[in-house]
Amino acid sequence: MGEPQQVSALPPPPMQYIKEYTDENIRKGLVPKPPPPIRDSYMMFGNQFQCDDLIIRPLESQGIERLHPMQFDHKRQLKKLNMSILVNFLDLLDILIKSPGSIKREEKLEDMKLLFVHMHHLINEYRPHQARETLRVMMEVQKRQRLETAERFQKHLDRVVEMIQGCLASLPDDLPQSDVTDGVCVGTKSVSAGSSFGCSSGQAPILKTEPMDVEDTGASCMAAGDQDKNVPSSKTDKTWDKDAAMCSIIDEIA
Amino acid sequence: MTPVVMETDEQARNRFQSELEFVQCLANPNYLNFLAQRGYLRERPFINYLKYLLYWKEPEYAKFLKYPHCLHMLELLQYEHFRKELVNAQCAKFIDEQQLLHWQHYSRKRTRLQQALAEQQQPPQQPPLHGNTTAK
């Protein structure tokens, strides 16, 4: 980490492949596709690998004597190993006191080494379990985050709907009739060409049976304002004025 | 320049292994610094190649990776800003340190996460321990 940069020791990137990936080749579709995954054995950083390699290789395959039975409880076995290591360490101390030069010392060291290897191996056998557990926790966290995000969106949506309704309700009833409807006339005509009901406020409003144009914000506002109010025409006129005003406001914004 | 002819099996194998090694080299921030300083990260074909290498994120390829940090770096390398910053040795050093700190603290952080999660779940039931054979 702290050592001076020795960049020359690092391998160069595979230029023989990289040089194919020019903008032009990509445009022409001449670049090679990813190679198919290897199914048997392959080399990686100077080591031989097998595709069906077990993640944790059994001790026997590594030429190490196995001390525990085929069926065993990891926890108990680990505790037993720990105890054995302690006892062996005491034995080793004994040997060191009584006859430090004897061959027994070497044997004890070998025994202890084997015990440590076993312990390490048993811990390693938990690795896949650990990996699965890590994934599980990660996914739970992601799930929670997504639910929270969805909830927040819902809240925002509710608030926006509320705001729009508030705006609609708070629009004054006595808006200057003529110029507002004129403005709307232009606005609505561009939105929904066929229904020019916006211009003639005196006419009986037939807009309820008309299919509402929901593509435009203004139009959907009108829809929201009108659909939940099944009221006689005099009152509809009033709401209609509000809608018209709303539309002209939105037209101005847009 | 050369038109792409169909690769032989042997060539495809070689490419697979080369790219497997190269993509994993990207996990090393010092290597990224090296690439940046040599000017590779400014070359168009190289940038295109980095994009192409994203196929390593596919499950059937990702399972070959022994240094999974490389995928994260690969994603970051798609951004020009990140590629430019890497020229700076300080930047590489910072990433290097963060990786080490991650390894140092991750298990503790995960335990904390797990606890928070367990507290959130209303019935505080103990999840069954998988993979732990209780047979004696």
Short mmCIF file of C-alpha atoms in Angstrom, two decimals:
data_model
loop_
_atom_site.label_atom_id
_atom_site.label_comp_id
_atom_site.label_asym_id
_atom_site.label_seq_id
_atom_site.Cartn_x
_atom_site.Cartn_y
_atom_site.Cartn_z
CA MET A 1 0.00 0.00 0.00
CA GLY A 2 2.50 2.53 1.10
CA GLU A 3 5.22 1.39 -1.27
CA PRO A 4 6.19 3.49 -4.27
CA GLN A 5 4.29 2.83 -7.48
CA GLN A 6 5.88 -0.02 -9.40
CA VAL A 7 3.59 0.08 -12.36
CA SER A 8 5.86 -1.83 -14.66
CA ALA A 9 5.23 -5.02 -12.68
CA LEU A 10 1.59 -5.04 -13.69
CA PRO A 11 0.40 -6.95 -16.73
CA PRO A 12 -0.71 -4.95 -19.78
CA PRO A 13 -4.38 -5.16 -20.77
CA PRO A 14 -5.25 -7.60 -23.57
CA MET A 15 -4.75 -5.13 -26.42
CA GLN A 16 -5.24 -7.79 -29.09
CA TYR A 17 -8.92 -7.89 -28.09
CA ILE A 18 -9.30 -4.27 -27.11
CA LYS A 19 -8.20 -2.94 -30.48
CA GLU A 20 -11.21 -4.59 -32.11
CA TYR A 21 -13.63 -2.44 -30.16
CA THR A 22 -13.36 0.75 -32.17
CA ASP A 23 -16.41 2.95 -32.58
CA GLU A 24 -16.47 2.05 -36.22
CA ASN A 25 -16.44 -1.70 -35.65
CA ILE A 26 -19.20 -1.37 -33.09
CA ARG A 27 -21.28 0.62 -35.54
CA LYS A 28 -20.80 -2.03 -38.16
CA GLY A 29 -21.49 -4.81 -35.69
CA LEU A 30 -18.10 -6.39 -36.28
CA VAL A 31 -17.04 -6.73 -32.67
CA PRO A 32 -16.81 -10.22 -31.22
CA LYS A 33 -19.49 -11.39 -28.83
CA PRO A 34 -18.58 -12.67 -25.36
CA PRO A 35 -16.94 -16.09 -25.56
CA PRO A 36 -19.09 -18.97 -24.37
CA PRO A 37 -18.40 -19.97 -20.75
CA ILE A 38 -15.93 -22.81 -20.35
CA ARG A 39 -17.46 -26.07 -19.18
CA ASP A 40 -14.43 -28.14 -18.22
CA SER A 41 -11.08 -27.02 -16.85
CA TYR A 42 -9.39 -23.68 -17.26
CA MET A 43 -6.43 -21.67 -16.05
CA MET A 44 -6.74 -18.56 -13.96
CA PHE A 45 -3.74 -16.59 -12.70
CA GLY A 46 -1.50 -19.58 -13.17
CA ASN A 47 -3.73 -22.05 -11.33
CA GLN A 48 -5.74 -24.89 -12.76
CA PHE A 49 -9.46 -24.80 -12.06
CA GLN A 50 -12.24 -27.25 -12.67
CA CYS A 51 -15.73 -25.99 -13.44
CA ASP A 52 -17.38 -28.48 -11.12
CA ASP A 53 -14.89 -27.80 -8.34
CA LEU A 54 -16.44 -28.10 -4.92
CA ILE A 55 -16.29 -24.84 -3.05
CA ILE A 56 -14.92 -26.61 0.02
CA ARG A 57 -12.81 -29.59 -0.90
CA PRO A 58 -12.88 -32.48 1.57
CA LEU A 59 -9.76 -32.93 3.70
CA GLU A 60 -9.06 -36.36 2.26
CA SER A 61 -8.68 -34.96 -1.26
CA GLN A 62 -5.89 -32.76 0.02
CA GLY A 63 -4.03 -35.71 1.52
CA ILE A 64 -4.92 -34.86 5.10
CA GLU A 65 -5.99 -37.47 7.58
CA ARG A 66 -9.56 -37.07 8.68
CA LEU A 67 -10.12 -37.09 12.43
CA HIS A 68 -13.87 -36.77 12.72
CA PRO A 69 -16.61 -39.23 11.66
CA MET A 70 -18.68 -38.77 8.50
CA GLN A 71 -21.73 -37.70 10.47
CA PHE A 72 -20.96 -35.05 13.02
CA ASP A 73 -22.11 -31.92 14.75
CA HIS A 74 -19.91 -28.99 13.80
CA LYS A 75 -20.31 -27.18 17.06
CA ARG A 76 -19.42 -30.15 19.22
CA GLN A 77 -16.57 -31.12 16.96
CA LEU A 78 -15.11 -27.62 17.10
CA LYS A 79 -15.30 -27.58 20.87
CA LYS A 80 -13.61 -30.95 21.00
CA LEU A 81 -10.87 -29.75 18.68
CA ASN A 82 -10.34 -26.69 20.81
CA MET A 83 -9.96 -28.86 23.88
CA SER A 84 -7.59 -31.20 22.10
CA ILE A 85 -5.40 -28.30 21.06
CA LEU A 86 -5.24 -27.07 24.64
CA VAL A 87 -4.35 -30.52 25.98
CA ASN A 88 -1.73 -30.98 23.28
CA PHE A 89 -0.25 -27.61 24.10
CA LEU A 90 0.10 -28.65 27.73
CA ASP A 91 1.71 -31.90 26.58
CA LEU A 92 4.10 -29.89 24.46
CA LEU A 93 5.06 -27.76 27.45
CA ASP A 94 5.65 -30.95 29.43
CA ILE A 95 7.93 -32.30 26.72
CA LEU A 96 9.79 -29.01 26.49
CA ILE A 97 10.49 -29.15 30.22
CA LYS A 98 11.46 -32.80 30.44
CA SER A 99 13.21 -33.55 27.18
CA PRO A 100 13.35 -30.62 24.78
CA GLY A 101 15.54 -32.46 22.31
CA SER A 102 13.41 -35.57 21.91
CA ILE A 103 11.59 -36.58 18.74
CA LYS A 104 8.34 -36.34 20.69
CA ARG A 105 8.45 -32.58 20.41
CA GLU A 106 8.25 -32.75 16.63
CA GLU A 107 5.42 -35.26 16.80
CA LYS A 108 3.44 -33.05 19.14
CA LEU A 109 3.90 -30.08 16.83
CA GLU A 110 2.65 -32.17 13.90
CA ASP A 111 -0.39 -33.26 15.91
CA MET A 112 -1.21 -29.70 16.76
CA LYS A 113 -0.81 -28.63 13.19
CA LEU A 114 -3.28 -31.27 12.08
CA LEU A 115 -5.75 -30.15 14.72
CA PHE A 116 -5.50 -26.56 13.57
CA VAL A 117 -6.02 -27.59 9.97
CA HIS A 118 -9.15 -29.45 11.01
CA MET A 119 -10.50 -26.53 12.92
CA HIS A 120 -9.91 -24.24 10.01
CA HIS A 121 -11.56 -26.69 7.67
CA LEU A 122 -14.67 -27.05 9.81
CA ILE A 123 -15.00 -23.28 9.92
CA ASN A 124 -14.58 -23.14 6.16
CA GLU A 125 -17.39 -25.63 5.73
CA TYR A 126 -19.66 -22.91 7.01
CA ARG A 127 -18.66 -20.59 4.18
CA PRO A 128 -21.45 -21.46 1.72
CA HIS A 129 -23.92 -21.10 4.54
CA GLN A 130 -22.43 -17.75 5.41
CA ALA A 131 -22.62 -16.62 1.80
CA ARG A 132 -26.26 -17.62 1.54
CA GLU A 133 -27.05 -15.84 4.75
CA THR A 134 -25.30 -12.70 3.55
CA LEU A 135 -27.36 -12.75 0.39
CA ARG A 136 -30.53 -13.28 2.35
CA VAL A 137 -29.86 -10.27 4.55
CA MET A 138 -28.89 -8.17 1.56
CA MET A 139 -32.10 -9.00 -0.24
CA GLU A 140 -34.20 -8.33 2.83
CA VAL A 141 -32.64 -4.90 3.11
CA GLN A 142 -33.32 -4.22 -0.55
CA LYS A 143 -36.89 -5.37 -0.18
CA ARG A 144 -37.40 -3.08 2.78
CA GLN A 145 -35.92 -0.15 0.90
CA ARG A 146 -38.20 -0.76 -2.02
CA LEU A 147 -41.28 -0.97 0.13
CA GLU A 148 -40.31 2.27 1.84
CA THR A 149 -39.77 3.98 -1.49
CA ALA A 150 -43.14 2.80 -2.77
CA GLU A 151 -44.75 4.06 0.39
CA ARG A 152 -43.10 7.44 0.00
CA PHE A 153 -44.29 7.68 -3.57
CA GLN A 154 -47.81 6.87 -2.49
CA LYS A 155 -47.68 9.61 0.13
CA HIS A 156 -46.45 12.11 -2.41
CA LEU A 157 -49.20 11.11 -4.79
CA ASP A 158 -51.83 11.53 -2.10
CA ARG A 159 -50.46 14.91 -1.21
CA VAL A 160 -50.45 16.07 -4.83
CA VAL A 161 -54.04 14.93 -5.35
CA GLU A 162 -55.02 16.73 -2.16
CA MET A 163 -53.24 19.88 -3.31
CA ILE A 164 -54.98 19.85 -6.65
CA GLN A 165 -58.34 19.39 -5.02
CA GLY A 166 -57.53 22.16 -2.58
CA CYS A 167 -56.65 24.45 -5.44
CA LEU A 168 -59.85 23.63 -7.25
CA ALA A 169 -61.93 24.29 -4.18
CA SER A 170 -60.25 27.56 -3.39
CA LEU A 171 -60.70 29.07 -6.84
CA PRO A 172 -63.09 32.04 -6.63
CA ASP A 173 -66.57 31.51 -8.05
CA ASP A 174 -66.90 34.95 -9.60
CA LEU A 175 -64.17 34.85 -12.20
CA PRO A 176 -64.56 37.21 -15.17
CA GLN A 177 -66.50 35.03 -17.53
CA SER A 178 -65.69 36.12 -21.04
CA ASP A 179 -61.94 36.35 -21.26
CA VAL A 180 -61.41 33.20 -19.22
CA THR A 181 -63.57 31.09 -21.47
CA ASP A 182 -61.85 32.60 -24.44
CA GLY A 183 -58.55 31.53 -23.11
CA VAL A 184 -59.83 28.08 -22.40
CA CYS A 185 -61.35 27.86 -25.81
CA VAL A 186 -57.94 28.04 -27.34
CA GLY A 187 -56.49 25.69 -24.78
CA THR A 188 -59.08 22.98 -24.94
CA LYS A 189 -59.36 23.05 -28.65
CA SER A 190 -55.80 22.07 -29.00
CA VAL A 191 -56.23 19.34 -26.42
CA SER A 192 -59.45 17.73 -27.55
CA ALA A 193 -60.35 18.93 -30.96
CA GLY A 194 -63.79 17.37 -31.33
CA SER A 195 -65.34 18.67 -28.14
CA SER A 196 -65.51 22.42 -28.24
CA PHE A 197 -67.84 22.62 -25.28
CA GLY A 198 -65.47 24.94 -23.55
CA CYS A 199 -66.50 27.95 -25.61
CA SER A 200 -70.22 27.88 -25.11
CA SER A 201 -70.76 28.11 -21.39
CA GLY A 202 -74.45 28.82 -21.93
CA GLN A 203 -75.10 25.53 -23.64
CA ALA A 204 -76.30 22.56 -21.66
CA PRO A 205 -73.15 20.80 -20.67
CA ILE A 206 -72.99 17.41 -22.24
CA LEU A 207 -69.47 16.82 -21.10
CA LYS A 208 -70.34 14.02 -18.75
CA THR A 209 -71.15 11.69 -21.56
CA GLU A 210 -68.20 12.81 -23.57
CA PRO A 211 -65.11 10.68 -23.31
CA MET A 212 -62.65 12.70 -21.33
CA ASP A 213 -59.30 13.46 -22.76
CA VAL A 214 -56.94 12.38 -20.06
CA GLU A 215 -53.76 12.89 -21.94
CA ASP A 216 -53.40 16.44 -20.86
CA THR A 217 -53.01 17.67 -17.30
CA GLY A 218 -55.65 20.27 -17.81
CA ALA A 219 -58.10 17.82 -19.17
CA SER A 220 -57.51 15.27 -16.43
CA CYS A 221 -58.06 18.03 -13.90
CA MET A 222 -61.39 18.68 -15.42
CA ALA A 223 -62.19 15.04 -15.34
CA ALA A 224 -61.33 14.74 -11.69
CA GLY A 225 -63.34 17.83 -10.87
CA ASP A 226 -66.37 16.73 -12.77
CA GLN A 227 -66.65 13.05 -12.33
CA ASP A 228 -67.26 13.05 -8.62
CA LYS A 229 -69.82 15.83 -8.80
CA ASN A 230 -73.10 14.68 -10.19
CA VAL A 231 -74.86 17.96 -9.80
CA PRO A 232 -77.57 19.89 -11.60
CA SER A 233 -76.62 22.20 -14.39
CA SER A 234 -76.57 25.46 -12.48
CA LYS A 235 -74.00 24.08 -10.13
CA THR A 236 -72.19 22.41 -12.97
CA ASP A 237 -71.78 25.80 -14.53
CA LYS A 238 -70.02 26.95 -11.43
CA THR A 239 -67.67 24.01 -11.38
CA TRP A 240 -67.27 24.46 -15.03
CA ASP A 241 -66.03 27.99 -14.47
CA LYS A 242 -63.54 26.73 -11.95
CA ASP A 243 -62.32 24.14 -14.39
CA ALA A 244 -62.02 26.73 -17.07
CA ALA A 245 -59.99 28.93 -14.78
CA MET A 246 -57.81 26.01 -13.80
CA CYS A 247 -57.20 25.16 -17.41
CA SER A 248 -56.23 28.69 -18.27
CA ILE A 249 -53.82 28.72 -15.35
CA ILE A 250 -52.26 25.50 -16.53
CA ASP A 251 -52.13 26.79 -20.07
CA GLU A 252 -50.21 29.77 -18.81
CA ILE A 253 -47.77 27.57 -16.95
CA ALA A 254 -47.22 25.32 -19.90
CA MET B 1 -9.64 -3.26 -38.99
CA THR B 2 -9.61 -6.97 -39.60
CA PRO B 3 -13.07 -8.31 -40.25
CA VAL B 4 -14.25 -10.62 -37.53
CA VAL B 5 -14.04 -14.19 -38.60
CA MET B 6 -15.54 -16.94 -36.51
CA GLU B 7 -13.24 -17.84 -33.68
CA THR B 8 -12.13 -21.39 -33.26
CA ASP B 9 -12.97 -23.11 -30.00
CA GLU B 10 -9.40 -22.76 -28.88
CA GLN B 11 -9.40 -19.01 -29.57
CA ALA B 12 -12.66 -18.57 -27.73
CA ARG B 13 -11.24 -20.46 -24.77
CA ASN B 14 -8.17 -18.27 -24.73
CA ARG B 15 -10.23 -15.15 -24.93
CA PHE B 16 -12.45 -16.35 -22.13
CA GLN B 17 -9.46 -16.96 -19.88
CA SER B 18 -7.74 -13.70 -20.78
CA GLU B 19 -10.86 -11.70 -20.17
CA LEU B 20 -11.56 -13.60 -16.97
CA GLU B 21 -8.16 -12.59 -15.67
CA PHE B 22 -8.30 -9.05 -16.98
CA VAL B 23 -11.73 -8.27 -15.60
CA GLN B 24 -10.57 -9.47 -12.21
CA CYS B 25 -7.47 -7.30 -12.34
CA LEU B 26 -9.88 -4.40 -12.27
CA ALA B 27 -10.61 -5.24 -8.64
CA ASN B 28 -7.18 -3.85 -7.80
CA PRO B 29 -7.27 -0.06 -7.51
CA ASN B 30 -3.54 0.11 -8.07
CA TYR B 31 -4.00 -1.60 -11.38
CA LEU B 32 -6.70 0.90 -12.31
CA ASN B 33 -4.26 3.65 -11.44
CA PHE B 34 -1.70 2.01 -13.67
CA LEU B 35 -4.16 1.84 -16.57
CA ALA B 36 -5.12 5.48 -16.07
CA GLN B 37 -1.53 6.66 -15.95
CA ARG B 38 -0.67 4.80 -19.12
CA GLY B 39 -3.52 6.62 -20.83
CA TYR B 40 -5.55 3.50 -21.60
CA LEU B 41 -8.64 4.87 -19.92
CA ARG B 42 -8.82 7.72 -22.43
CA GLU B 43 -8.82 5.51 -25.53
CA ARG B 44 -12.16 4.97 -27.24
CA PRO B 45 -11.67 1.26 -27.99
CA PHE B 46 -10.66 0.69 -24.39
CA ILE B 47 -13.80 2.42 -23.12
CA ASN B 48 -15.90 0.39 -25.55
CA TYR B 49 -14.15 -2.73 -24.35
CA LEU B 50 -14.98 -1.89 -20.74
CA LYS B 51 -18.61 -1.69 -21.74
CA TYR B 52 -18.38 -5.01 -23.53
CA LEU B 53 -16.86 -6.60 -20.43
CA LEU B 54 -20.11 -6.02 -18.55
CA TYR B 55 -21.12 -9.48 -19.71
CA TRP B 56 -19.27 -10.73 -16.65
CA LYS B 57 -22.24 -9.63 -14.61
CA GLU B 58 -24.34 -12.40 -16.14
CA PRO B 59 -24.75 -15.30 -13.70
CA GLU B 60 -23.22 -17.90 -16.00
CA TYR B 61 -20.06 -15.80 -16.18
CA ALA B 62 -20.07 -14.19 -12.75
CA LYS B 63 -19.70 -17.57 -11.05
CA PHE B 64 -16.15 -17.80 -12.39
CA LEU B 65 -15.03 -14.66 -10.58
CA LYS B 66 -12.94 -15.07 -7.48
CA TYR B 67 -12.57 -11.33 -6.85
CA PRO B 68 -16.11 -9.97 -6.99
CA HIS B 69 -15.06 -6.40 -6.25
CA CYS B 70 -14.05 -6.23 -9.89
CA LEU B 71 -17.68 -6.03 -10.98
CA HIS B 72 -18.26 -2.97 -8.90
CA MET B 73 -15.15 -1.34 -10.32
CA LEU B 74 -16.23 -2.30 -13.80
CA GLU B 75 -19.48 -0.48 -13.28
CA LEU B 76 -17.74 2.58 -11.95
CA LEU B 77 -15.37 2.51 -14.90
CA GLN B 78 -18.31 3.16 -17.19
CA TYR B 79 -18.29 6.73 -15.85
CA GLU B 80 -15.88 9.21 -17.32
CA HIS B 81 -15.48 11.03 -14.04
CA PHE B 82 -14.26 7.89 -12.30
CA ARG B 83 -11.87 7.06 -15.15
CA LYS B 84 -10.37 10.53 -14.95
CA GLU B 85 -9.96 10.51 -11.18
CA LEU B 86 -7.99 7.27 -11.29
CA VAL B 87 -4.92 9.01 -12.69
CA ASN B 88 -4.53 10.37 -9.21
CA ALA B 89 -2.56 7.94 -7.05
CA GLN B 90 -4.28 9.38 -3.98
CA CYS B 91 -7.61 8.27 -5.39
CA ALA B 92 -6.40 4.71 -5.94
CA LYS B 93 -4.97 4.63 -2.47
CA PHE B 94 -8.25 5.81 -1.01
CA ILE B 95 -10.19 3.05 -2.79
CA ASP B 96 -7.61 0.53 -1.65
CA GLU B 97 -8.07 1.59 1.96
CA GLN B 98 -11.84 1.49 1.68
CA GLN B 99 -11.66 -2.08 0.40
CA LEU B 100 -9.56 -3.12 3.37
CA LEU B 101 -11.85 -1.33 5.80
CA HIS B 102 -14.81 -3.05 4.22
CA TRP B 103 -13.29 -6.46 4.80
CA GLN B 104 -12.39 -5.49 8.32
CA HIS B 105 -15.80 -4.24 9.37
CA TYR B 106 -18.23 -5.99 7.12
CA SER B 107 -19.16 -8.88 9.40
CA ARG B 108 -19.81 -6.49 12.25
CA LYS B 109 -21.91 -4.23 10.08
CA ARG B 110 -23.88 -7.17 8.80
CA THR B 111 -24.58 -8.40 12.30
CA ARG B 112 -25.92 -4.98 13.17
CA LEU B 113 -28.11 -5.00 10.09
CA GLN B 114 -29.44 -8.39 10.98
CA GLN B 115 -30.28 -7.24 14.48
CA ALA B 116 -32.09 -4.18 13.20
CA LEU B 117 -34.05 -6.39 10.87
CA ALA B 118 -34.95 -8.84 13.61
CA GLU B 119 -36.20 -6.00 15.77
CA GLN B 120 -38.34 -4.68 12.96
CA GLN B 121 -40.12 -7.94 12.38
CA GLN B 122 -43.03 -7.78 14.78
CA PRO B 123 -43.12 -11.33 16.12
CA PRO B 124 -39.55 -11.79 17.38
CA GLN B 125 -39.36 -15.34 16.19
CA GLN B 126 -36.00 -16.97 15.86
CA PRO B 127 -35.25 -17.86 12.25
CA PRO B 128 -34.33 -21.52 11.90
CA LEU B 129 -30.63 -22.11 11.56
CA HIS B 130 -30.02 -23.50 8.12
CA GLY B 131 -27.26 -25.88 7.32
CA ASN B 132 -26.60 -26.65 10.92
CA THR B 133 -27.20 -30.33 11.33
CA THR B 134 -28.62 -31.02 14.70
CA ALA B 135 -28.17 -34.75 14.36
CA LYS B 136 -25.70 -35.96 16.86
#
